[in-house]
Amino acid sequence: MKKKELLPSLKMGMRSSVNVSSEILAALLETPALHALLDSFSDAIILCDGESRVRFLNLAAERINRISRQEAIGLADSELFQRSALSFDDFQQAIGRGGYSALTRARDGRMFLTSTQAVPTGAYEKPYTLLLQRDYDGREAPRRSTAAPAPSDANGLGDPQDNALHMSPQLSSIADTGVRAFRRRARLLLLGEPGVGKTAIARHIHRAAGWGDRPFIHVNCGRIPESLFESEMFGYERGAFTGALQSGKRGYIEAASGGTLFLDEIGEIPLHVQAKLLKFLEDGSIQSVGSPLSKNVQVQVIAATNKDLRHLVSTGEFRADLYYRLAVLPVEIPPLREHRDDLPFLIDILLTRINRDRVPPLRLAIGCRQHLLSYDYPGNIRELVNIFERLAVLADDEAQEQHLPAELLESRPRQQAAAIAPSDQDDSTTEALTGPVGEPLKTQVQRHERQLILRAIHLCGSKRKAAQHLGIDIGTLIRKLQRD
């Protein structure tokens, strides 16, 4: 059998009904003959065990991902994805939605089609996972699983906060300021309530500055246990402590080398670690746990928090010198209720994203849109995204008021009164609300139709969108407006 036919045969064998125990698989992976066979393939091969830890990768996988076999063995697959020279964001999202293949991009622009499949093992054992990566030339499209997708797949939202950034005038203006500072190597501190889009703005700044092919390492400082913070951030050497990986581990800072380190929830960093982080910010050097040597790492730092760091400085919970190192340019991101003019843009872009893969397309009833435009959104953009995900699941073709969350509907009297106040409407709408008593029914119906059409245009922002939400064509809408 020719070598190019071996890989399909290997895959077919792994998909067969014959299960091999994990012990036998582990033993096979230790044999030099199997290593030599798999190393001869031009496609990258990565095998993970039932605990999602890397057990083997061939030479092609080492070359493509720019990580050595010694360094990769024992890592969780998520850690491998983070350390790889490829961007696995789309692949991980596809897997989370029930798919099994997606494109991954290298820093030099090369594209690879990455696919995954289960390797059956013995009864009551978790299956191994085989990852295959091959050069993508555009002729082979990523395949999608026939399994029922998760709601987020059907909705097509992806990362709506990130996408909405390009359509929201105020957030885009804030991000543009950040991009200018980022290009001048100034450190940014993003400030704002939870859910305002700090992570989306950080990613936008990284990409818009021309760094899209470089690493972007997002570290949520609030989710790292205090006892592990130093080793996770700075890495550790082999045998540094009990339970350490035999090969040691790169920290988040080193993983971001040449790219961007996004320190989210910076106010959660333990006080005793802040001094070491300050040293890195001052001279660019880090020292892994258990290592007597320092190394220099070049990264661009963006920090974010929803806390008042100045107050934490005054109470001694945050170092003043660290604050001034991080906050070269503090960027305040306002809550959604303070830039309500962006709401129509955000609503439209989220609706467009949902309808990208949805049949039938989702429409918003006038009352539903009115509630969405009137609500204060204490959870900010994140809450708005959550509401649209809900509407996409509950509504068939038109989202009605009853599909909205209870907390949004509870504010109805105040918001509805504001929405129908005479000062909020033009003269023609006000005229439509009044008329002589005893008019013929046909005239009253026409007046009422005109009132509804004008209100729809006011809420939707254009005649075409109003016609769509009223369920009539644009020509009919214009004729009804023009008749006396």
Short mmCIF file of C-alpha atoms in Angstrom, two decimals:
data_model
loop_
_atom_site.label_atom_id
_atom_site.label_comp_id
_atom_site.label_asym_id
_atom_site.label_seq_id
_atom_site.Cartn_x
_atom_site.Cartn_y
_atom_site.Cartn_z
CA MET A 1 0.00 0.00 0.00
CA LYS A 2 1.29 3.46 -0.90
CA LYS A 3 2.08 5.91 1.86
CA LYS A 4 -0.57 8.39 0.72
CA GLU A 5 -3.16 5.63 1.16
CA LEU A 6 -2.09 4.78 4.71
CA LEU A 7 -3.65 7.77 6.45
CA PRO A 8 -7.18 7.19 5.07
CA SER A 9 -6.80 3.53 6.02
CA LEU A 10 -5.65 4.48 9.50
CA LYS A 11 -8.69 6.75 9.88
CA MET A 12 -11.02 4.05 8.60
CA GLY A 13 -9.58 1.64 11.11
CA MET A 14 -10.09 4.07 13.93
CA ARG A 15 -13.74 4.56 12.90
CA SER A 16 -14.39 0.82 12.84
CA SER A 17 -16.53 -0.91 15.41
CA VAL A 18 -13.50 -2.68 16.92
CA ASN A 19 -12.64 -0.99 20.19
CA VAL A 20 -9.10 -0.97 21.53
CA SER A 21 -8.54 -0.42 25.25
CA SER A 22 -6.81 2.76 26.28
CA GLU A 23 -3.96 0.69 27.80
CA ILE A 24 -3.23 -0.92 24.42
CA LEU A 25 -3.37 2.45 22.67
CA ALA A 26 -1.00 3.94 25.24
CA ALA A 27 1.41 1.04 24.73
CA LEU A 28 1.26 1.40 20.94
CA LEU A 29 2.08 5.08 21.20
CA GLU A 30 5.34 4.18 22.92
CA THR A 31 6.58 2.03 20.02
CA PRO A 32 9.29 3.57 17.77
CA ALA A 33 7.84 1.81 14.72
CA LEU A 34 4.50 3.64 15.07
CA HIS A 35 6.34 6.92 15.63
CA ALA A 36 8.32 6.40 12.43
CA LEU A 37 5.16 5.55 10.49
CA LEU A 38 3.17 8.58 11.67
CA ASP A 39 6.16 10.90 11.29
CA SER A 40 6.29 10.00 7.60
CA PHE A 41 2.91 11.64 6.89
CA SER A 42 2.79 15.17 5.54
CA ASP A 43 -0.51 15.78 7.36
CA ALA A 44 -0.29 16.79 11.01
CA ILE A 45 -1.53 14.15 13.48
CA ILE A 46 -2.32 14.86 17.15
CA LEU A 47 -3.75 12.20 19.45
CA CYS A 48 -5.34 13.06 22.81
CA ASP A 49 -6.47 10.61 25.50
CA GLY A 50 -9.85 10.40 27.20
CA GLU A 51 -8.89 13.20 29.57
CA SER A 52 -8.17 15.49 26.58
CA ARG A 53 -4.42 15.45 27.19
CA VAL A 54 -1.95 15.19 24.33
CA ARG A 55 -0.40 11.72 24.04
CA PHE A 56 1.32 12.03 20.66
CA LEU A 57 1.96 14.40 17.77
CA ASN A 58 3.97 13.70 14.64
CA LEU A 59 6.72 15.78 13.05
CA ALA A 60 4.28 17.58 10.75
CA ALA A 61 2.22 18.65 13.77
CA GLU A 62 5.38 19.91 15.50
CA ARG A 63 6.32 21.94 12.42
CA ILE A 64 2.86 23.39 11.73
CA ASN A 65 2.07 24.27 15.36
CA ARG A 66 5.66 25.25 16.19
CA ILE A 67 5.72 23.24 19.39
CA SER A 68 8.00 20.32 20.21
CA ARG A 69 6.74 16.86 21.04
CA GLN A 70 8.47 16.99 24.42
CA GLU A 71 6.76 20.26 25.24
CA ALA A 72 3.31 19.15 24.05
CA ILE A 73 3.01 15.69 25.62
CA GLY A 74 0.84 15.90 28.74
CA LEU A 75 -0.74 19.27 27.92
CA ALA A 76 -4.51 19.66 27.90
CA ASP A 77 -5.74 20.16 24.34
CA SER A 78 -6.90 23.70 25.25
CA GLU A 79 -3.39 24.53 26.44
CA LEU A 80 -1.93 23.13 23.21
CA PHE A 81 -4.31 25.33 21.20
CA GLN A 82 -3.17 28.35 23.18
CA ARG A 83 0.53 27.66 22.71
CA SER A 84 0.23 26.73 19.04
CA ALA A 85 1.33 29.11 16.30
CA LEU A 86 -2.12 28.58 14.75
CA SER A 87 -5.32 30.32 15.81
CA PHE A 88 -7.80 27.68 17.02
CA ASP A 89 -10.62 30.10 17.93
CA ASP A 90 -12.89 29.13 15.02
CA PHE A 91 -12.11 25.43 15.51
CA GLN A 92 -13.03 25.49 19.21
CA GLN A 93 -16.25 27.36 18.45
CA ALA A 94 -17.13 24.80 15.76
CA ILE A 95 -16.53 21.90 18.17
CA GLY A 96 -18.64 23.62 20.82
CA ARG A 97 -21.51 23.84 18.32
CA GLY A 98 -21.35 20.15 17.41
CA GLY A 99 -19.15 20.43 14.32
CA TYR A 100 -15.93 18.53 13.70
CA SER A 101 -13.82 20.66 11.34
CA ALA A 102 -12.81 24.28 10.82
CA LEU A 103 -10.02 26.38 9.35
CA THR A 104 -7.02 27.38 11.44
CA ARG A 105 -4.66 30.14 10.34
CA ALA A 106 -0.91 30.42 10.84
CA ARG A 107 0.89 33.72 11.45
CA ASP A 108 2.33 33.65 7.93
CA GLY A 109 -1.19 33.51 6.48
CA ARG A 110 -1.24 29.79 5.59
CA MET A 111 -4.55 28.05 6.20
CA PHE A 112 -5.02 24.53 7.54
CA LEU A 113 -8.16 22.44 7.66
CA THR A 114 -8.31 20.94 11.15
CA SER A 115 -10.74 18.10 11.82
CA THR A 116 -11.39 15.83 14.77
CA GLN A 117 -12.89 12.40 15.33
CA ALA A 118 -13.29 10.02 18.24
CA VAL A 119 -11.13 6.91 18.53
CA PRO A 120 -13.25 4.17 20.20
CA THR A 121 -11.69 2.54 23.26
CA GLY A 122 -12.80 -0.17 25.63
CA ALA A 123 -16.14 -0.34 27.39
CA TYR A 124 -16.69 2.34 30.03
CA GLU A 125 -13.59 4.22 28.83
CA LYS A 126 -13.58 7.71 27.43
CA PRO A 127 -12.59 7.67 23.75
CA TYR A 128 -9.33 9.08 22.48
CA THR A 129 -9.48 12.00 20.06
CA LEU A 130 -7.62 12.24 16.75
CA LEU A 131 -6.86 15.70 15.32
CA LEU A 132 -5.79 15.95 11.68
CA GLN A 133 -4.41 19.10 10.04
CA ARG A 134 -3.72 19.57 6.33
CA ASP A 135 -2.94 22.46 4.02
CA TYR A 136 -6.11 24.19 2.83
CA ASP A 137 -6.15 25.49 -0.74
CA GLY A 138 -9.82 26.53 -0.88
CA ARG A 139 -11.04 23.46 -2.76
CA GLU A 140 -12.06 21.47 0.31
CA ALA A 141 -14.70 23.17 2.43
CA PRO A 142 -14.91 22.51 6.17
CA ARG A 143 -17.62 19.98 6.87
CA ARG A 144 -20.35 20.43 9.42
CA SER A 145 -21.71 17.79 11.69
CA THR A 146 -25.09 16.33 10.87
CA ALA A 147 -25.89 16.33 14.56
CA ALA A 148 -28.37 18.90 15.78
CA PRO A 149 -26.44 22.11 16.38
CA ALA A 150 -26.56 24.06 19.58
CA PRO A 151 -28.76 27.15 19.61
CA SER A 152 -25.77 29.44 19.17
CA ASP A 153 -24.97 27.72 15.87
CA ALA A 154 -28.47 28.06 14.56
CA ASN A 155 -28.55 31.67 15.64
CA GLY A 156 -25.28 32.43 13.92
CA LEU A 157 -24.28 34.97 16.55
CA GLY A 158 -20.65 33.93 16.84
CA ASP A 159 -19.07 36.76 18.82
CA PRO A 160 -21.76 39.43 18.45
CA GLN A 161 -20.14 41.92 20.81
CA ASP A 162 -17.04 41.92 18.63
CA ASN A 163 -19.01 42.24 15.40
CA ALA A 164 -21.33 44.95 16.75
CA LEU A 165 -18.27 47.05 17.55
CA HIS A 166 -17.87 47.91 13.88
CA MET A 167 -21.44 49.19 13.66
CA SER A 168 -21.72 51.04 16.97
CA PRO A 169 -20.53 54.65 16.50
CA GLN A 170 -19.54 55.45 20.08
CA LEU A 171 -17.78 52.14 20.77
CA SER A 172 -15.99 52.37 17.43
CA SER A 173 -14.78 55.87 18.32
CA ILE A 174 -13.47 54.62 21.67
CA ALA A 175 -11.76 51.68 19.97
CA ASP A 176 -10.12 53.97 17.39
CA THR A 177 -8.54 55.98 20.22
CA GLY A 178 -7.23 52.74 21.67
CA VAL A 179 -5.79 51.64 18.31
CA ARG A 180 -3.81 54.88 17.98
CA ALA A 181 -2.38 54.45 21.47
CA PHE A 182 -1.66 50.75 20.90
CA ARG A 183 0.34 51.50 17.75
CA ARG A 184 2.46 53.90 19.81
CA ARG A 185 3.10 51.07 22.29
CA ALA A 186 1.16 52.81 25.07
CA ARG A 187 -0.42 50.50 27.63
CA LEU A 188 -4.21 50.65 27.80
CA LEU A 189 -6.46 50.21 30.82
CA LEU A 190 -10.07 49.54 29.80
CA LEU A 191 -12.56 50.58 32.49
CA GLY A 192 -16.28 49.85 32.61
CA GLU A 193 -19.12 47.83 34.06
CA PRO A 194 -19.39 44.09 33.37
CA GLY A 195 -20.74 43.36 29.91
CA VAL A 196 -19.88 46.68 28.24
CA GLY A 197 -17.59 44.99 25.71
CA LYS A 198 -14.08 45.35 27.18
CA THR A 199 -12.89 42.04 25.73
CA ALA A 200 -14.42 42.83 22.33
CA ILE A 201 -12.69 46.22 22.26
CA ALA A 202 -9.35 44.67 23.28
CA ARG A 203 -9.59 42.12 20.43
CA HIS A 204 -10.64 44.84 18.01
CA ILE A 205 -7.65 47.00 18.97
CA HIS A 206 -5.30 44.03 18.54
CA ARG A 207 -6.64 43.26 15.03
CA ALA A 208 -7.14 46.85 13.86
CA ALA A 209 -3.54 47.67 14.78
CA GLY A 210 -2.41 45.04 12.26
CA TRP A 211 -1.58 42.35 14.81
CA GLY A 212 -4.20 39.83 13.70
CA ASP A 213 -1.55 37.23 12.84
CA ARG A 214 0.09 37.51 16.27
CA PRO A 215 -0.95 35.82 19.53
CA PHE A 216 -3.76 37.33 21.58
CA ILE A 217 -3.72 35.75 25.03
CA HIS A 218 -6.78 36.52 27.15
CA VAL A 219 -6.12 35.99 30.85
CA ASN A 220 -9.06 36.30 33.26
CA CYS A 221 -7.18 37.12 36.44
CA GLY A 222 -10.26 36.55 38.57
CA ARG A 223 -10.51 32.87 37.60
CA ILE A 224 -6.97 31.82 38.51
CA PRO A 225 -6.62 30.43 42.07
CA GLU A 226 -4.33 32.61 44.15
CA SER A 227 -2.00 29.67 44.91
CA LEU A 228 -1.49 29.01 41.17
CA PHE A 229 -1.36 32.58 39.94
CA GLU A 230 2.42 32.94 39.79
CA SER A 231 3.02 29.61 38.03
CA GLU A 232 0.19 30.21 35.53
CA MET A 233 1.35 33.71 34.70
CA PHE A 234 5.12 33.19 34.63
CA GLY A 235 5.37 29.44 34.00
CA TYR A 236 7.43 26.86 35.87
CA GLU A 237 10.36 24.53 35.35
CA ARG A 238 10.37 20.76 35.52
CA GLY A 239 9.99 19.54 39.10
CA ALA A 240 9.29 23.02 40.45
CA PHE A 241 6.60 21.65 42.77
CA THR A 242 4.53 18.53 43.42
CA GLY A 243 2.19 17.86 40.54
CA ALA A 244 4.17 19.89 38.01
CA LEU A 245 4.37 18.56 34.46
CA GLN A 246 7.59 16.71 33.71
CA SER A 247 8.32 19.03 30.82
CA GLY A 248 7.56 22.21 32.76
CA LYS A 249 5.10 24.77 31.46
CA ARG A 250 5.13 28.09 29.67
CA GLY A 251 3.20 30.85 31.41
CA TYR A 252 0.64 33.16 29.86
CA ILE A 253 3.17 35.97 29.45
CA GLU A 254 5.57 33.83 27.44
CA ALA A 255 2.68 32.39 25.40
CA ALA A 256 1.85 35.95 24.33
CA SER A 257 5.42 36.63 23.14
CA GLY A 258 5.36 38.89 20.09
CA GLY A 259 1.66 39.60 20.51
CA THR A 260 -0.87 40.96 22.98
CA LEU A 261 -1.41 39.98 26.61
CA PHE A 262 -4.93 40.95 27.70
CA LEU A 263 -5.16 41.00 31.50
CA ASP A 264 -8.88 40.96 32.21
CA GLU A 265 -10.14 41.71 35.75
CA ILE A 266 -6.72 43.10 36.67
CA GLY A 267 -8.05 44.22 40.05
CA GLU A 268 -8.21 40.57 41.16
CA ILE A 269 -4.44 40.01 41.04
CA PRO A 270 -3.10 38.97 44.46
CA LEU A 271 -1.04 41.68 46.13
CA HIS A 272 2.04 39.47 46.60
CA VAL A 273 2.22 38.75 42.85
CA GLN A 274 1.84 42.38 41.81
CA ALA A 275 5.51 43.16 42.48
CA LYS A 276 6.65 40.46 40.06
CA LEU A 277 4.22 41.66 37.42
CA LEU A 278 5.50 45.21 37.95
CA LYS A 279 9.07 44.06 37.29
CA PHE A 280 7.98 42.49 34.02
CA LEU A 281 6.25 45.70 32.95
CA GLU A 282 9.36 47.72 33.80
CA ASP A 283 12.05 45.70 32.04
CA GLY A 284 10.22 42.98 30.05
CA SER A 285 11.87 40.13 31.98
CA ILE A 286 10.20 37.13 33.63
CA GLN A 287 11.50 34.36 35.85
CA SER A 288 9.71 31.02 35.81
CA VAL A 289 8.95 29.29 39.10
CA GLY A 290 11.89 27.02 39.94
CA SER A 291 14.29 28.69 37.50
CA PRO A 292 17.36 30.73 38.57
CA LEU A 293 17.42 32.51 35.19
CA SER A 294 15.41 35.39 33.75
CA LYS A 295 14.30 35.76 30.14
CA ASN A 296 13.07 38.74 28.16
CA VAL A 297 9.62 38.65 26.56
CA GLN A 298 8.24 41.32 24.23
CA VAL A 299 4.48 41.71 24.54
CA GLN A 300 1.95 44.52 24.32
CA VAL A 301 -0.25 44.70 27.43
CA ILE A 302 -3.92 45.68 27.60
CA ALA A 303 -5.59 45.53 31.02
CA ALA A 304 -9.27 45.75 31.96
CA THR A 305 -11.32 45.96 35.13
CA ASN A 306 -14.76 46.86 36.43
CA LYS A 307 -13.30 47.99 39.76
CA ASP A 308 -12.17 51.41 40.91
CA LEU A 309 -8.41 50.84 40.95
CA ARG A 310 -7.75 54.27 42.42
CA HIS A 311 -9.85 53.32 45.43
CA LEU A 312 -8.00 50.00 45.71
CA VAL A 313 -4.73 51.94 45.65
CA SER A 314 -5.95 54.19 48.48
CA THR A 315 -6.93 51.16 50.59
CA GLY A 316 -3.62 49.39 49.95
CA GLU A 317 -5.16 46.53 47.94
CA PHE A 318 -3.46 47.53 44.68
CA ARG A 319 0.04 48.90 44.17
CA ALA A 320 0.15 52.52 43.06
CA ASP A 321 3.27 51.96 40.92
CA LEU A 322 1.58 49.04 39.14
CA TYR A 323 -1.51 51.13 38.49
CA TYR A 324 0.51 53.88 36.81
CA ARG A 325 2.42 51.31 34.75
CA LEU A 326 -0.85 49.83 33.47
CA ALA A 327 -2.88 53.01 33.09
CA VAL A 328 -0.78 54.95 30.61
CA LEU A 329 -4.08 55.60 28.81
CA PRO A 330 -7.22 54.80 30.84
CA VAL A 331 -10.17 54.24 28.49
CA GLU A 332 -13.63 54.56 30.01
CA ILE A 333 -16.25 52.42 28.24
CA PRO A 334 -19.73 53.74 29.03
CA PRO A 335 -22.63 51.47 29.94
CA LEU A 336 -25.16 50.86 27.19
CA ARG A 337 -27.78 53.07 28.85
CA GLU A 338 -25.46 56.06 28.33
CA HIS A 339 -25.14 55.59 24.57
CA ARG A 340 -28.68 54.64 23.67
CA ASP A 341 -28.24 56.06 20.16
CA ASP A 342 -26.18 52.94 19.42
CA LEU A 343 -29.09 50.62 20.27
CA PRO A 344 -30.66 50.58 16.77
CA PHE A 345 -27.26 49.72 15.28
CA LEU A 346 -26.64 46.94 17.80
CA ILE A 347 -30.14 45.51 17.39
CA ASP A 348 -29.86 45.49 13.59
CA ILE A 349 -26.44 43.83 13.53
CA LEU A 350 -27.54 41.14 16.01
CA LEU A 351 -30.67 40.49 13.96
CA THR A 352 -28.59 40.23 10.80
CA ARG A 353 -26.20 37.78 12.45
CA ILE A 354 -29.08 35.61 13.65
CA ASN A 355 -30.69 35.53 10.21
CA ARG A 356 -27.45 34.59 8.47
CA ASP A 357 -28.20 30.88 8.95
CA ARG A 358 -31.82 30.98 10.08
CA VAL A 359 -34.90 29.80 8.14
CA PRO A 360 -37.32 31.46 8.35
CA PRO A 361 -35.60 34.76 9.15
CA LEU A 362 -36.46 36.34 12.47
CA ARG A 363 -38.42 39.61 12.49
CA LEU A 364 -39.15 41.88 15.43
CA ALA A 365 -42.72 42.96 16.08
CA ILE A 366 -43.17 46.69 16.63
CA GLY A 367 -43.97 46.23 20.31
CA CYS A 368 -40.96 43.96 20.80
CA ARG A 369 -38.59 46.43 19.15
CA GLN A 370 -40.11 49.26 21.20
CA HIS A 371 -39.35 47.41 24.43
CA LEU A 372 -35.81 46.67 23.25
CA LEU A 373 -35.21 50.34 22.47
CA SER A 374 -36.66 51.50 25.80
CA TYR A 375 -34.91 49.12 28.22
CA ASP A 376 -31.95 50.28 30.35
CA TYR A 377 -29.86 47.05 30.07
CA PRO A 378 -28.17 46.81 33.48
CA GLY A 379 -26.18 43.89 32.01
CA ASN A 380 -25.10 46.06 29.08
CA ILE A 381 -24.25 44.54 25.67
CA ARG A 382 -23.89 41.08 27.16
CA GLU A 383 -27.52 41.24 28.33
CA LEU A 384 -28.66 42.47 24.90
CA VAL A 385 -26.89 39.51 23.26
CA ASN A 386 -28.51 37.14 25.75
CA ILE A 387 -31.97 38.53 24.93
CA PHE A 388 -31.44 37.99 21.20
CA GLU A 389 -30.30 34.43 21.78
CA ARG A 390 -33.52 33.91 23.72
CA LEU A 391 -35.67 35.42 20.96
CA ALA A 392 -34.00 33.24 18.33
CA VAL A 393 -34.98 30.14 20.31
CA LEU A 394 -38.51 31.06 21.40
CA ALA A 395 -39.83 32.88 18.33
CA ASP A 396 -40.69 31.19 15.04
CA ASP A 397 -40.65 33.99 12.47
CA GLU A 398 -41.62 37.10 14.44
CA ALA A 399 -40.49 37.92 17.98
CA GLN A 400 -43.36 39.26 20.06
CA GLU A 401 -43.46 40.99 23.44
CA GLN A 402 -44.27 37.73 25.24
CA HIS A 403 -40.94 36.29 24.07
CA LEU A 404 -39.00 38.93 26.01
CA PRO A 405 -37.67 38.31 29.56
CA ALA A 406 -39.96 39.21 32.44
CA GLU A 407 -37.58 41.82 33.85
CA LEU A 408 -37.70 43.72 30.56
CA LEU A 409 -41.50 43.66 30.43
CA GLU A 410 -41.81 44.84 34.05
CA SER A 411 -40.56 48.28 33.04
CA ARG A 412 -43.39 48.59 30.49
CA PRO A 413 -45.53 51.39 32.00
CA ARG A 414 -42.71 53.92 32.30
CA GLN A 415 -41.06 53.01 29.02
CA GLN A 416 -44.32 52.79 27.11
CA ALA A 417 -45.40 56.20 28.35
CA ALA A 418 -42.12 57.67 27.19
CA ALA A 419 -42.42 55.92 23.83
CA ILE A 420 -45.84 57.38 23.02
CA ALA A 421 -45.32 60.84 24.49
CA PRO A 422 -46.37 63.57 22.02
CA SER A 423 -42.90 65.15 22.16
CA ASP A 424 -41.51 61.88 20.80
CA GLN A 425 -43.64 61.99 17.66
CA ASP A 426 -43.76 64.26 14.63
CA ASP A 427 -46.67 66.55 13.80
CA SER A 428 -48.21 64.11 11.33
CA THR A 429 -48.32 61.37 13.96
CA THR A 430 -49.94 63.68 16.49
CA GLU A 431 -52.49 64.70 13.86
CA ALA A 432 -53.27 61.06 13.21
CA LEU A 433 -54.14 60.56 16.88
CA THR A 434 -56.85 63.23 16.70
CA GLY A 435 -59.72 63.76 14.29
CA PRO A 436 -63.30 64.94 14.10
CA VAL A 437 -65.91 62.80 15.77
CA GLY A 438 -68.28 61.07 13.34
CA GLU A 439 -65.79 60.47 10.53
CA PRO A 440 -66.57 57.55 8.19
CA LEU A 441 -65.05 54.23 9.26
CA LYS A 442 -62.87 54.05 6.13
CA THR A 443 -61.31 57.44 6.92
CA GLN A 444 -60.64 56.42 10.53
CA VAL A 445 -59.05 53.14 9.39
CA GLN A 446 -56.81 54.99 6.94
CA ARG A 447 -55.80 57.45 9.64
CA HIS A 448 -55.04 54.60 12.02
CA GLU A 449 -52.98 52.81 9.35
CA ARG A 450 -50.99 55.98 8.75
CA GLN A 451 -50.38 56.30 12.48
CA LEU A 452 -49.06 52.73 12.69
CA ILE A 453 -46.84 53.20 9.62
CA LEU A 454 -45.34 56.45 10.94
CA ARG A 455 -44.68 54.85 14.31
CA ALA A 456 -43.02 51.87 12.60
CA ILE A 457 -40.77 54.19 10.57
CA HIS A 458 -39.92 56.08 13.77
CA LEU A 459 -38.96 52.87 15.59
CA CYS A 460 -37.26 51.04 12.71
CA GLY A 461 -35.35 53.98 11.29
CA SER A 462 -36.36 53.55 7.63
CA LYS A 463 -39.42 52.95 5.45
CA ARG A 464 -37.99 49.71 4.05
CA LYS A 465 -37.42 48.21 7.51
CA ALA A 466 -40.84 49.44 8.64
CA ALA A 467 -42.47 47.70 5.67
CA GLN A 468 -40.63 44.48 6.51
CA HIS A 469 -41.79 44.53 10.15
CA LEU A 470 -45.38 45.39 9.18
CA GLY A 471 -45.46 42.51 6.71
CA ILE A 472 -46.15 44.65 3.62
CA ASP A 473 -44.04 45.59 0.61
CA ILE A 474 -42.38 49.00 0.37
CA GLY A 475 -44.65 50.11 -2.49
CA THR A 476 -47.80 49.48 -0.42
CA LEU A 477 -46.34 51.40 2.50
CA ILE A 478 -45.53 54.43 0.33
CA ARG A 479 -49.02 54.42 -1.28
CA LYS A 480 -50.70 54.33 2.13
CA LEU A 481 -48.60 57.30 3.25
CA GLN A 482 -49.31 59.33 0.12
CA ARG A 483 -53.07 58.96 0.00
CA ASP A 484 -55.17 61.71 1.58
#
